[in-house]
Amino acid sequence: MTKPQYLTGDNAAINEFIDRFDVFLLDCDGVIWTGDHVFDGVPETLEFLRSRGKKVVFVTNNSTKSRQEYVKKFTGLGIQSNAEEIFGSAYSSAIYISRILKLHPFKNKVFVIGEAGIEEELRSENVPFIGGTDPAFRRDITPEDFEGIADGSLLEPDVGCVLTGLDFHINYLKLSHALQYLRRGAVFLATNTDSTFPMAHNFFPGAGSIGKPLAYMMNQQPVALGKPGKAMMDAIEGKFELDRARTCMVGDRLNTDIKFGIEGKLGGTLAVLTGVSKPADWEAKDAVAVPAFYVDKLSDLGAFAQGGAQET
Amino acid sequence: MTKPQYLTGDNAAINEFIDRFDVFLLDCDGVIWTGDHVFDGVPETLEFLRSRGKKVVFVTNNSTKSRQEYVKKFTGLGIQSNAEEIFGSAYSSAIYISRILKLHPFKNKVFVIGEAGIEEELRSENVPFIGGTDPAFRRDITPEDFEGIADGSLLEPDVGCVLTGLDFHINYLKLSHALQYLRRGAVFLATNTDSTFPMAHNFFPGAGSIGKPLAYMMNQQPVALGKPGKAMMDAIEGKFELDRARTCMVGDRLNTDIKFGIEGKLGGTLAVLTGVSKPADWEAKDAVAVPAFYVDKLSDLGAFAQGGAQET
């Protein structure tokens, strides 16, 4: 493995780095913000990249929010954005189903385990679905359910895909339906494989955990549409028709963001030190991934453009 | 591996086989009955074994029923039994917690994910618990829950164990509580690891699947108190003080029953062909376990006592 190039404070190197890419895929938590706190200088840095003609795309594994809901969050935090710049795992799943999976017209319905964000994105791609937030599935299983699920009379024949995401209303009824669809040959997808979900300065069950009972019963892992899965990169490419060689992934985590960029065969990866991973992590012998470049913080990219405060 | 000895129709061999053991541990589904149909001659065979001074113990992974509920099921099917002869995974868990685990007095409460059968058995061993069928946990998670679970104010400080079993009312709230107890060091137990639960001639999520989200989040497998886990054999030994060398496991499945007997270092294992596994399974090169003996059906053991219908 080659050592990553450290860019902070080196204007020439930063300039050269920026010139190498047309598109920057940016992780959010640990890069743009932490919790509800936006890192200093980040909004200006994003503007600076746009002013240099770069496309920025925010790539997040959170499946509970639609792109429109993300735009609201960005606006509330003082960051300019539009829905076209946002690529969450719910949208990634919708794109994958509609543009890559190409289900048979008689088997094109999706059984959803997840929240409204997934439903909104499936609708945006005209993908028919059942389950999700439908109150009919937010209840205890009954003896009639057991019979009707077992004999198939309560199942819809045109379901060809089960999509699991973070679902705060997960229950036995939904899992039972999903199991039968999978046993009948439905494609098994997951918005992402994150085991936990950060909330209130602690950890709660994540999208990856919600799908684990099904993976165990089927002895099969779902295709995951979040980082670091290749299917998400395919979905991003399918949407933006980008040149992977001139695209750079920016993130704070080696095992999701940097791995995602490397396995997705992008032209570059940039690590920031404002989140989870530190230089010791990629210097370790068994490092999960090594970035091509790194900076202390995202705003180091734009600092010299705003007066060169960090020039040496 | 030595070839298993086939006993059906060989009176001398059956006699010798029965004399070798004092205790017979019997799987139920596929051995005693299938669904609600009791196999012909089984009640008489059980009586015959008892008349020969043998102890019979019914060993089942089903955690939803208590021993008393099992007695009712046996009676309804025309089989004599008493609670002392029944060893389900809920009771196994209660015994393991109370007699083997020996939790600290200030950390001896169990957080239960499961149904009433587990609660009944914990009560029978005077093990304090929360969760389970308590309506306070059978509801959607709220913003106040997220805060209180995250900061610990909604957690009970004396919980030292999380026990997961089959729970038809599994939800995000229960998983969130359980996760925090495990992160605080609670012992992680499962009644059993069965991925599915047979019902209405089909398969539904089993106890093992219910606990999978926690196993994934903790990157840790629970100690399982059902077959083929060694902890269940320890619990059986703890209860009956049996001589393993003079105990035989009888079952239809190599990967649970026969494996359970072999890994539990019992004196013998007997496979019956009225359930899942067939001779081809143990004759396979990669057989998961090979029984010491086999018969076509359990009643072959008693047949000769009732007139020798199958004598050759």
mmCIF file with all atom_site columns, N, CA and C in Angstrom, chain A residues 140 146-147 149-150 166-172 175-176 179-180 183 193 195-197 199-200 202-205 208-210 212-213 216-217, chain B residues 140 146-147 149-150 166-172 175-176 179-180 183 193 195-197 199-200 202-205 208-210 212-213 216-217:
data_model
loop_
_atom_site.group_PDB
_atom_site.id
_atom_site.type_symbol
_atom_site.label_atom_id
_atom_site.label_alt_id
_atom_site.label_comp_id
_atom_site.label_asym_id
_atom_site.label_entity_id
_atom_site.label_seq_id
_atom_site.pdbx_PDB_ins_code
_atom_site.Cartn_x
_atom_site.Cartn_y
_atom_site.Cartn_z
_atom_site.occupancy
_atom_site.B_iso_or_equiv
_atom_site.pdbx_formal_charge
_atom_site.auth_seq_id
_atom_site.auth_comp_id
_atom_site.auth_asym_id
_atom_site.auth_atom_id
_atom_site.pdbx_PDB_model_num
ATOM 1   N N  . ASP A 1 140 ? -50.135 -6.802  15.739 1.00 0.00 ? 140 ASP A N  1
ATOM 2   C CA . ASP A 1 140 ? -49.749 -8.159  16.129 1.00 0.00 ? 140 ASP A CA 1
ATOM 3   C C  . ASP A 1 140 ? -50.207 -9.166  15.083 1.00 0.00 ? 140 ASP A C  1
ATOM 4   N N  . PHE A 1 146 ? -51.299 -16.381 10.420 1.00 0.00 ? 146 PHE A N  1
ATOM 5   C CA . PHE A 1 146 ? -50.459 -17.573 10.300 1.00 0.00 ? 146 PHE A CA 1
ATOM 6   C C  . PHE A 1 146 ? -50.979 -18.468 9.172  1.00 0.00 ? 146 PHE A C  1
ATOM 7   N N  . GLU A 1 147 ? -52.279 -18.716 9.175  1.00 0.00 ? 147 GLU A N  1
ATOM 8   C CA . GLU A 1 147 ? -52.867 -19.580 8.148  1.00 0.00 ? 147 GLU A CA 1
ATOM 9   C C  . GLU A 1 147 ? -52.704 -18.975 6.749  1.00 0.00 ? 147 GLU A C  1
ATOM 10  N N  . ILE A 1 149 ? -50.757 -16.548 5.637  1.00 0.00 ? 149 ILE A N  1
ATOM 11  C CA . ILE A 1 149 ? -49.379 -16.375 5.160  1.00 0.00 ? 149 ILE A CA 1
ATOM 12  C C  . ILE A 1 149 ? -48.828 -17.743 4.753  1.00 0.00 ? 149 ILE A C  1
ATOM 13  N N  . ALA A 1 150 ? -49.134 -18.765 5.567  1.00 0.00 ? 150 ALA A N  1
ATOM 14  C CA . ALA A 1 150 ? -48.607 -20.102 5.287  1.00 0.00 ? 150 ALA A CA 1
ATOM 15  C C  . ALA A 1 150 ? -49.168 -20.654 3.980  1.00 0.00 ? 150 ALA A C  1
ATOM 16  N N  . LEU A 1 166 ? -34.106 0.585   7.829  1.00 0.00 ? 166 LEU A N  1
ATOM 17  C CA . LEU A 1 166 ? -34.372 0.884   9.230  1.00 0.00 ? 166 LEU A CA 1
ATOM 18  C C  . LEU A 1 166 ? -35.874 1.054   9.428  1.00 0.00 ? 166 LEU A C  1
ATOM 19  N N  . ASP A 1 167 ? -36.440 0.263   10.337 1.00 0.00 ? 167 ASP A N  1
ATOM 20  C CA . ASP A 1 167 ? -37.883 0.293   10.566 1.00 0.00 ? 167 ASP A CA 1
ATOM 21  C C  . ASP A 1 167 ? -38.144 0.345   12.071 1.00 0.00 ? 167 ASP A C  1
ATOM 22  N N  . PHE A 1 168 ? -38.622 1.486   12.527 1.00 0.00 ? 168 PHE A N  1
ATOM 23  C CA . PHE A 1 168 ? -38.900 1.653   13.961 1.00 0.00 ? 168 PHE A CA 1
ATOM 24  C C  . PHE A 1 168 ? -40.160 0.891   14.366 1.00 0.00 ? 168 PHE A C  1
ATOM 25  N N  . HIS A 1 169 ? -40.843 0.310   13.374 1.00 0.00 ? 169 HIS A N  1
ATOM 26  C CA . HIS A 1 169 ? -42.070 -0.446  13.642 1.00 0.00 ? 169 HIS A CA 1
ATOM 27  C C  . HIS A 1 169 ? -41.932 -1.898  13.192 1.00 0.00 ? 169 HIS A C  1
ATOM 28  N N  . ILE A 1 170 ? -40.728 -2.404  13.263 1.00 0.00 ? 170 ILE A N  1
ATOM 29  C CA . ILE A 1 170 ? -40.494 -3.803  12.888 1.00 0.00 ? 170 ILE A CA 1
ATOM 30  C C  . ILE A 1 170 ? -41.332 -4.709  13.799 1.00 0.00 ? 170 ILE A C  1
ATOM 31  N N  . ASN A 1 171 ? -41.886 -5.765  13.222 1.00 0.00 ? 171 ASN A N  1
ATOM 32  C CA . ASN A 1 171 ? -42.669 -6.691  14.040 1.00 0.00 ? 171 ASN A CA 1
ATOM 33  C C  . ASN A 1 171 ? -42.675 -8.092  13.415 1.00 0.00 ? 171 ASN A C  1
ATOM 34  N N  . TYR A 1 172 ? -43.294 -9.033  14.112 1.00 0.00 ? 172 TYR A N  1
ATOM 35  C CA . TYR A 1 172 ? -43.305 -10.427 13.678 1.00 0.00 ? 172 TYR A CA 1
ATOM 36  C C  . TYR A 1 172 ? -44.115 -10.605 12.392 1.00 0.00 ? 172 TYR A C  1
ATOM 37  N N  . LEU A 1 175 ? -41.981 -9.549  9.385  1.00 0.00 ? 175 LEU A N  1
ATOM 38  C CA . LEU A 1 175 ? -40.924 -10.539 9.147  1.00 0.00 ? 175 LEU A CA 1
ATOM 39  C C  . LEU A 1 175 ? -41.505 -11.815 8.531  1.00 0.00 ? 175 LEU A C  1
ATOM 40  N N  . SER A 1 176 ? -42.706 -12.197 8.976  1.00 0.00 ? 176 SER A N  1
ATOM 41  C CA . SER A 1 176 ? -43.340 -13.416 8.460  1.00 0.00 ? 176 SER A CA 1
ATOM 42  C C  . SER A 1 176 ? -43.717 -13.269 6.987  1.00 0.00 ? 176 SER A C  1
ATOM 43  N N  . LEU A 1 179 ? -40.451 -13.241 4.919  1.00 0.00 ? 179 LEU A N  1
ATOM 44  C CA . LEU A 1 179 ? -39.872 -14.582 4.799  1.00 0.00 ? 179 LEU A CA 1
ATOM 45  C C  . LEU A 1 179 ? -40.533 -15.366 3.676  1.00 0.00 ? 179 LEU A C  1
ATOM 46  N N  . GLN A 1 180 ? -41.863 -15.334 3.620  1.00 0.00 ? 180 GLN A N  1
ATOM 47  C CA . GLN A 1 180 ? -42.552 -16.106 2.585  1.00 0.00 ? 180 GLN A CA 1
ATOM 48  C C  . GLN A 1 180 ? -42.244 -15.587 1.184  1.00 0.00 ? 180 GLN A C  1
ATOM 49  N N  . ARG A 1 183 ? -38.899 -16.903 0.330  1.00 0.00 ? 183 ARG A N  1
ATOM 50  C CA . ARG A 1 183 ? -38.960 -18.333 0.034  1.00 0.00 ? 183 ARG A CA 1
ATOM 51  C C  . ARG A 1 183 ? -39.565 -18.593 -1.340 1.00 0.00 ? 183 ARG A C  1
ATOM 52  N N  . THR A 1 193 ? -26.093 -2.030  5.478  1.00 0.00 ? 193 THR A N  1
ATOM 53  C CA . THR A 1 193 ? -25.813 -3.094  6.446  1.00 0.00 ? 193 THR A CA 1
ATOM 54  C C  . THR A 1 193 ? -25.339 -2.548  7.799  1.00 0.00 ? 193 THR A C  1
ATOM 55  N N  . SER A 1 195 ? -24.991 -1.900  11.400 1.00 0.00 ? 195 SER A N  1
ATOM 56  C CA . SER A 1 195 ? -25.598 -2.650  12.507 1.00 0.00 ? 195 SER A CA 1
ATOM 57  C C  . SER A 1 195 ? -26.328 -1.718  13.468 1.00 0.00 ? 195 SER A C  1
ATOM 58  N N  . THR A 1 196 ? -25.780 -0.534  13.682 1.00 0.00 ? 196 THR A N  1
ATOM 59  C CA . THR A 1 196 ? -26.425 0.396   14.626 1.00 0.00 ? 196 THR A CA 1
ATOM 60  C C  . THR A 1 196 ? -26.715 1.734   13.956 1.00 0.00 ? 196 THR A C  1
ATOM 61  N N  . PHE A 1 197 ? -27.500 2.517   14.661 1.00 0.00 ? 197 PHE A N  1
ATOM 62  C CA . PHE A 1 197 ? -27.995 3.800   14.190 1.00 0.00 ? 197 PHE A CA 1
ATOM 63  C C  . PHE A 1 197 ? -27.692 4.800   15.305 1.00 0.00 ? 197 PHE A C  1
ATOM 64  N N  . MET A 1 199 ? -28.013 7.827   17.706 1.00 0.00 ? 199 MET A N  1
ATOM 65  C CA . MET A 1 199 ? -29.182 8.610   18.129 1.00 0.00 ? 199 MET A CA 1
ATOM 66  C C  . MET A 1 199 ? -28.981 8.969   19.592 1.00 0.00 ? 199 MET A C  1
ATOM 67  N N  . ALA A 1 200 ? -29.266 10.233  19.918 1.00 0.00 ? 200 ALA A N  1
ATOM 68  C CA . ALA A 1 200 ? -29.215 10.691  21.306 1.00 0.00 ? 200 ALA A CA 1
ATOM 69  C C  . ALA A 1 200 ? -27.877 10.310  21.966 1.00 0.00 ? 200 ALA A C  1
ATOM 70  N N  . ASN A 1 202 ? -25.987 7.849   21.518 1.00 0.00 ? 202 ASN A N  1
ATOM 71  C CA . ASN A 1 202 ? -25.845 6.436   21.844 1.00 0.00 ? 202 ASN A CA 1
ATOM 72  C C  . ASN A 1 202 ? -26.168 5.645   20.576 1.00 0.00 ? 202 ASN A C  1
ATOM 73  N N  . PHE A 1 203 ? -26.329 4.339   20.724 1.00 0.00 ? 203 PHE A N  1
ATOM 74  C CA . PHE A 1 203 ? -26.575 3.498   19.558 1.00 0.00 ? 203 PHE A CA 1
ATOM 75  C C  . PHE A 1 203 ? -27.888 2.746   19.681 1.00 0.00 ? 203 PHE A C  1
ATOM 76  N N  . PHE A 1 204 ? -28.595 2.683   18.567 1.00 0.00 ? 204 PHE A N  1
ATOM 77  C CA . PHE A 1 204 ? -29.859 1.955   18.481 1.00 0.00 ? 204 PHE A CA 1
ATOM 78  C C  . PHE A 1 204 ? -29.785 1.009   17.277 1.00 0.00 ? 204 PHE A C  1
ATOM 79  N N  . PRO A 1 205 ? -30.735 0.057   17.196 1.00 0.00 ? 205 PRO A N  1
ATOM 80  C CA . PRO A 1 205 ? -30.668 -0.911  16.100 1.00 0.00 ? 205 PRO A CA 1
ATOM 81  C C  . PRO A 1 205 ? -30.687 -0.238  14.724 1.00 0.00 ? 205 PRO A C  1
ATOM 82  N N  . GLY A 1 208 ? -29.148 -2.632  9.074  1.00 0.00 ? 208 GLY A N  1
ATOM 83  C CA . GLY A 1 208 ? -28.562 -3.950  8.869  1.00 0.00 ? 208 GLY A CA 1
ATOM 84  C C  . GLY A 1 208 ? -29.063 -4.965  9.881  1.00 0.00 ? 208 GLY A C  1
ATOM 85  N N  . SER A 1 209 ? -29.333 -4.508  11.093 1.00 0.00 ? 209 SER A N  1
ATOM 86  C CA . SER A 1 209 ? -29.825 -5.406  12.142 1.00 0.00 ? 209 SER A CA 1
ATOM 87  C C  . SER A 1 209 ? -31.276 -5.817  11.892 1.00 0.00 ? 209 SER A C  1
ATOM 88  N N  . ILE A 1 210 ? -32.050 -4.895  11.349 1.00 0.00 ? 210 ILE A N  1
ATOM 89  C CA . ILE A 1 210 ? -33.469 -5.180  11.080 1.00 0.00 ? 210 ILE A CA 1
ATOM 90  C C  . ILE A 1 210 ? -33.609 -6.338  10.078 1.00 0.00 ? 210 ILE A C  1
ATOM 91  N N  . LYS A 1 212 ? -31.439 -8.807  9.665  1.00 0.00 ? 212 LYS A N  1
ATOM 92  C CA . LYS A 1 212 ? -30.674 -10.013 10.036 1.00 0.00 ? 212 LYS A CA 1
ATOM 93  C C  . LYS A 1 212 ? -31.529 -11.261 10.251 1.00 0.00 ? 212 LYS A C  1
ATOM 94  N N  . PRO A 1 213 ? -32.727 -11.158 10.858 1.00 0.00 ? 213 PRO A N  1
ATOM 95  C CA . PRO A 1 213 ? -33.530 -12.381 11.004 1.00 0.00 ? 213 PRO A CA 1
ATOM 96  C C  . PRO A 1 213 ? -33.796 -13.043 9.650  1.00 0.00 ? 213 PRO A C  1
ATOM 97  N N  . TYR A 1 216 ? -30.682 -14.754 8.311  1.00 0.00 ? 216 TYR A N  1
ATOM 98  C CA . TYR A 1 216 ? -30.419 -15.999 9.054  1.00 0.00 ? 216 TYR A CA 1
ATOM 99  C C  . TYR A 1 216 ? -31.366 -17.102 8.590  1.00 0.00 ? 216 TYR A C  1
ATOM 100 N N  . MET A 1 217 ? -32.646 -16.780 8.429  1.00 0.00 ? 217 MET A N  1
ATOM 101 C CA . MET A 1 217 ? -33.616 -17.788 8.019  1.00 0.00 ? 217 MET A CA 1
ATOM 102 C C  . MET A 1 217 ? -33.353 -18.264 6.596  1.00 0.00 ? 217 MET A C  1
ATOM 103 N N  . ASP B 1 140 ? -44.916 1.160   20.301 1.00 0.00 ? 140 ASP B N  1
ATOM 104 C CA . ASP B 1 140 ? -43.920 1.859   19.487 1.00 0.00 ? 140 ASP B CA 1
ATOM 105 C C  . ASP B 1 140 ? -42.939 2.613   20.374 1.00 0.00 ? 140 ASP B C  1
ATOM 106 N N  . PHE B 1 146 ? -36.126 7.091   23.289 1.00 0.00 ? 146 PHE B N  1
ATOM 107 C CA . PHE B 1 146 ? -34.768 7.228   22.743 1.00 0.00 ? 146 PHE B CA 1
ATOM 108 C C  . PHE B 1 146 ? -33.872 7.936   23.759 1.00 0.00 ? 146 PHE B C  1
ATOM 109 N N  . GLU B 1 147 ? -34.369 9.052   24.314 1.00 0.00 ? 147 GLU B N  1
ATOM 110 C CA . GLU B 1 147 ? -33.564 9.817   25.273 1.00 0.00 ? 147 GLU B CA 1
ATOM 111 C C  . GLU B 1 147 ? -33.274 9.000   26.530 1.00 0.00 ? 147 GLU B C  1
ATOM 112 N N  . ILE B 1 149 ? -33.514 5.737   27.119 1.00 0.00 ? 149 ILE B N  1
ATOM 113 C CA . ILE B 1 149 ? -32.718 4.524   26.926 1.00 0.00 ? 149 ILE B CA 1
ATOM 114 C C  . ILE B 1 149 ? -31.262 4.927   26.724 1.00 0.00 ? 149 ILE B C  1
ATOM 115 N N  . ALA B 1 150 ? -31.049 5.991   25.930 1.00 0.00 ? 150 ALA B N  1
ATOM 116 C CA . ALA B 1 150 ? -29.686 6.421   25.633 1.00 0.00 ? 150 ALA B CA 1
ATOM 117 C C  . ALA B 1 150 ? -28.953 6.900   26.887 1.00 0.00 ? 150 ALA B C  1
ATOM 118 N N  . LEU B 1 166 ? -38.416 -17.008 21.331 1.00 0.00 ? 166 LEU B N  1
ATOM 119 C CA . LEU B 1 166 ? -39.414 -16.698 20.307 1.00 0.00 ? 166 LEU B CA 1
ATOM 120 C C  . LEU B 1 166 ? -40.406 -15.677 20.869 1.00 0.00 ? 166 LEU B C  1
ATOM 121 N N  . ASP B 1 167 ? -40.550 -14.552 20.182 1.00 0.00 ? 167 ASP B N  1
ATOM 122 C CA . ASP B 1 167 ? -41.413 -13.474 20.667 1.00 0.00 ? 167 ASP B CA 1
ATOM 123 C C  . ASP B 1 167 ? -42.271 -12.989 19.501 1.00 0.00 ? 167 ASP B C  1
ATOM 124 N N  . PHE B 1 168 ? -43.570 -13.294 19.575 1.00 0.00 ? 168 PHE B N  1
ATOM 125 C CA . PHE B 1 168 ? -44.483 -12.876 18.507 1.00 0.00 ? 168 PHE B CA 1
ATOM 126 C C  . PHE B 1 168 ? -44.762 -11.379 18.569 1.00 0.00 ? 168 PHE B C  1
ATOM 127 N N  . HIS B 1 169 ? -44.240 -10.728 19.613 1.00 0.00 ? 169 HIS B N  1
ATOM 128 C CA . HIS B 1 169 ? -44.441 -9.284  19.786 1.00 0.00 ? 169 HIS B CA 1
ATOM 129 C C  . HIS B 1 169 ? -43.109 -8.537  19.791 1.00 0.00 ? 169 HIS B C  1
ATOM 130 N N  . ILE B 1 170 ? -42.155 -9.060  19.044 1.00 0.00 ? 170 ILE B N  1
ATOM 131 C CA . ILE B 1 170 ? -40.857 -8.393  18.955 1.00 0.00 ? 170 ILE B CA 1
ATOM 132 C C  . ILE B 1 170 ? -41.046 -6.997  18.362 1.00 0.00 ? 170 ILE B C  1
ATOM 133 N N  . ASN B 1 171 ? -40.298 -6.029  18.883 1.00 0.00 ? 171 ASN B N  1
ATOM 134 C CA . ASN B 1 171 ? -40.395 -4.671  18.332 1.00 0.00 ? 171 ASN B CA 1
ATOM 135 C C  . ASN B 1 171 ? -39.103 -3.896  18.579 1.00 0.00 ? 171 ASN B C  1
ATOM 136 N N  . TYR B 1 172 ? -39.059 -2.683  18.051 1.00 0.00 ? 172 TYR B N  1
ATOM 137 C CA . TYR B 1 172 ? -37.847 -1.856  18.123 1.00 0.00 ? 172 TYR B CA 1
ATOM 138 C C  . TYR B 1 172 ? -37.542 -1.448  19.558 1.00 0.00 ? 172 TYR B C  1
ATOM 139 N N  . LEU B 1 175 ? -35.815 -4.349  21.381 1.00 0.00 ? 175 LEU B N  1
ATOM 140 C CA . LEU B 1 175 ? -34.448 -4.527  20.881 1.00 0.00 ? 175 LEU B CA 1
ATOM 141 C C  . LEU B 1 175 ? -33.540 -3.412  21.391 1.00 0.00 ? 175 LEU B C  1
ATOM 142 N N  . SER B 1 176 ? -34.100 -2.184  21.492 1.00 0.00 ? 176 SER B N  1
ATOM 143 C CA . SER B 1 176 ? -33.294 -1.048  21.956 1.00 0.00 ? 176 SER B CA 1
ATOM 144 C C  . SER B 1 176 ? -32.912 -1.193  23.428 1.00 0.00 ? 176 SER B C  1
ATOM 145 N N  . LEU B 1 179 ? -30.315 -4.038  23.701 1.00 0.00 ? 179 LEU B N  1
ATOM 146 C CA . LEU B 1 179 ? -28.990 -3.618  23.239 1.00 0.00 ? 179 LEU B CA 1
ATOM 147 C C  . LEU B 1 179 ? -28.235 -2.867  24.329 1.00 0.00 ? 179 LEU B C  1
ATOM 148 N N  . GLN B 1 180 ? -28.929 -1.939  25.004 1.00 0.00 ? 180 GLN B N  1
ATOM 149 C CA . GLN B 1 180 ? -28.238 -1.160  26.037 1.00 0.00 ? 180 GLN B CA 1
ATOM 150 C C  . GLN B 1 180 ? -27.813 -2.035  27.220 1.00 0.00 ? 180 GLN B C  1
ATOM 151 N N  . ARG B 1 183 ? -24.741 -3.792  26.126 1.00 0.00 ? 183 ARG B N  1
ATOM 152 C CA . ARG B 1 183 ? -23.597 -2.871  26.084 1.00 0.00 ? 183 ARG B CA 1
ATOM 153 C C  . ARG B 1 183 ? -23.087 -2.567  27.486 1.00 0.00 ? 183 ARG B C  1
ATOM 154 N N  . THR B 1 193 ? -31.327 -21.612 19.051 1.00 0.00 ? 193 THR B N  1
ATOM 155 C CA . THR B 1 193 ? -30.871 -20.902 17.862 1.00 0.00 ? 193 THR B CA 1
ATOM 156 C C  . THR B 1 193 ? -31.649 -21.305 16.608 1.00 0.00 ? 193 THR B C  1
ATOM 157 N N  . SER B 1 195 ? -33.595 -21.177 13.491 1.00 0.00 ? 195 SER B N  1
ATOM 158 C CA . SER B 1 195 ? -33.876 -20.009 12.657 1.00 0.00 ? 195 SER B CA 1
ATOM 159 C C  . SER B 1 195 ? -35.372 -19.882 12.378 1.00 0.00 ? 195 SER B C  1
ATOM 160 N N  . THR B 1 196 ? -36.048 -21.020 12.203 1.00 0.00 ? 196 THR B N  1
ATOM 161 C CA . THR B 1 196 ? -37.484 -20.958 11.902 1.00 0.00 ? 196 THR B CA 1
ATOM 162 C C  . THR B 1 196 ? -38.297 -21.764 12.897 1.00 0.00 ? 196 THR B C  1
ATOM 163 N N  . PHE B 1 197 ? -39.585 -21.550 12.840 1.00 0.00 ? 197 PHE B N  1
ATOM 164 C CA . PHE B 1 197 ? -40.550 -22.123 13.756 1.00 0.00 ? 197 PHE B CA 1
ATOM 165 C C  . PHE B 1 197 ? -41.636 -22.746 12.878 1.00 0.00 ? 197 PHE B C  1
ATOM 166 N N  . MET B 1 199 ? -45.104 -23.972 11.633 1.00 0.00 ? 199 MET B N  1
ATOM 167 C CA . MET B 1 199 ? -46.473 -23.550 11.979 1.00 0.00 ? 199 MET B CA 1
ATOM 168 C C  . MET B 1 199 ? -47.314 -23.602 10.725 1.00 0.00 ? 199 MET B C  1
ATOM 169 N N  . ALA B 1 200 ? -48.519 -24.144 10.855 1.00 0.00 ? 200 ALA B N  1
ATOM 170 C CA . ALA B 1 200 ? -49.461 -24.174 9.725  1.00 0.00 ? 200 ALA B CA 1
ATOM 171 C C  . ALA B 1 200 ? -48.815 -24.753 8.471  1.00 0.00 ? 200 ALA B C  1
ATOM 172 N N  . ASN B 1 202 ? -45.844 -24.616 7.427  1.00 0.00 ? 202 ASN B N  1
ATOM 173 C CA . ASN B 1 202 ? -44.906 -23.714 6.773  1.00 0.00 ? 202 ASN B CA 1
ATOM 174 C C  . ASN B 1 202 ? -43.908 -23.239 7.830  1.00 0.00 ? 202 ASN B C  1
ATOM 175 N N  . PHE B 1 203 ? -43.106 -22.245 7.498  1.00 0.00 ? 203 PHE B N  1
ATOM 176 C CA . PHE B 1 203 ? -42.094 -21.774 8.424  1.00 0.00 ? 203 PHE B CA 1
ATOM 177 C C  . PHE B 1 203 ? -42.277 -20.304 8.756  1.00 0.00 ? 203 PHE B C  1
ATOM 178 N N  . PHE B 1 204 ? -42.077 -19.995 10.038 1.00 0.00 ? 204 PHE B N  1
ATOM 179 C CA . PHE B 1 204 ? -42.157 -18.619 10.521 1.00 0.00 ? 204 PHE B CA 1
ATOM 180 C C  . PHE B 1 204 ? -40.876 -18.320 11.308 1.00 0.00 ? 204 PHE B C  1
ATOM 181 N N  . PRO B 1 205 ? -40.645 -17.031 11.607 1.00 0.00 ? 205 PRO B N  1
ATOM 182 C CA . PRO B 1 205 ? -39.395 -16.694 12.303 1.00 0.00 ? 205 PRO B CA 1
ATOM 183 C C  . PRO B 1 205 ? -39.258 -17.415 13.652 1.00 0.00 ? 205 PRO B C  1
ATOM 184 N N  . GLY B 1 208 ? -34.128 -18.206 17.261 1.00 0.00 ? 208 GLY B N  1
ATOM 185 C CA . GLY B 1 208 ? -32.776 -17.816 16.871 1.00 0.00 ? 208 GLY B CA 1
ATOM 186 C C  . GLY B 1 208 ? -32.762 -16.572 16.007 1.00 0.00 ? 208 GLY B C  1
ATOM 187 N N  . SER B 1 209 ? -33.797 -16.416 15.196 1.00 0.00 ? 209 SER B N  1
ATOM 188 C CA . SER B 1 209 ? -33.880 -15.246 14.324 1.00 0.00 ? 209 SER B CA 1
ATOM 189 C C  . SER B 1 209 ? -34.207 -13.982 15.107 1.00 0.00 ? 209 SER B C  1
ATOM 190 N N  . ILE B 1 210 ? -35.028 -14.138 16.139 1.00 0.00 ? 210 ILE B N  1
ATOM 191 C CA . ILE B 1 210 ? -35.419 -12.983 16.960 1.00 0.00 ? 210 ILE B CA 1
ATOM 192 C C  . ILE B 1 210 ? -34.190 -12.353 17.621 1.00 0.00 ? 210 ILE B C  1
ATOM 193 N N  . LYS B 1 212 ? -31.088 -12.409 16.438 1.00 0.00 ? 212 LYS B N  1
ATOM 194 C CA . LYS B 1 212 ? -29.997 -12.088 15.500 1.00 0.00 ? 212 LYS B CA 1
ATOM 195 C C  . LYS B 1 212 ? -29.617 -10.613 15.432 1.00 0.00 ? 212 LYS B C  1
ATOM 196 N N  . PRO B 1 213 ? -30.603 -9.682  15.479 1.00 0.00 ? 213 PRO B N  1
ATOM 197 C CA . PRO B 1 213 ? -30.201 -8.263  15.464 1.00 0.00 ? 213 PRO B CA 1
ATOM 198 C C  . PRO B 1 213 ? -29.240 -7.934  16.609 1.00 0.00 ? 213 PRO B C  1
ATOM 199 N N  . TYR B 1 216 ? -25.774 -9.375  15.936 1.00 0.00 ? 216 TYR B N  1
ATOM 200 C CA . TYR B 1 216 ? -25.072 -8.585  14.913 1.00 0.00 ? 216 TYR B CA 1
ATOM 201 C C  . TYR B 1 216 ? -24.546 -7.283  15.508 1.00 0.00 ? 216 TYR B C  1
ATOM 202 N N  . MET B 1 217 ? -25.373 -6.605  16.295 1.00 0.00 ? 217 MET B N  1
ATOM 203 C CA . MET B 1 217 ? -24.948 -5.327  16.882 1.00 0.00 ? 217 MET B CA 1
ATOM 204 C C  . MET B 1 217 ? -23.805 -5.516  17.875 1.00 0.00 ? 217 MET B C  1
#
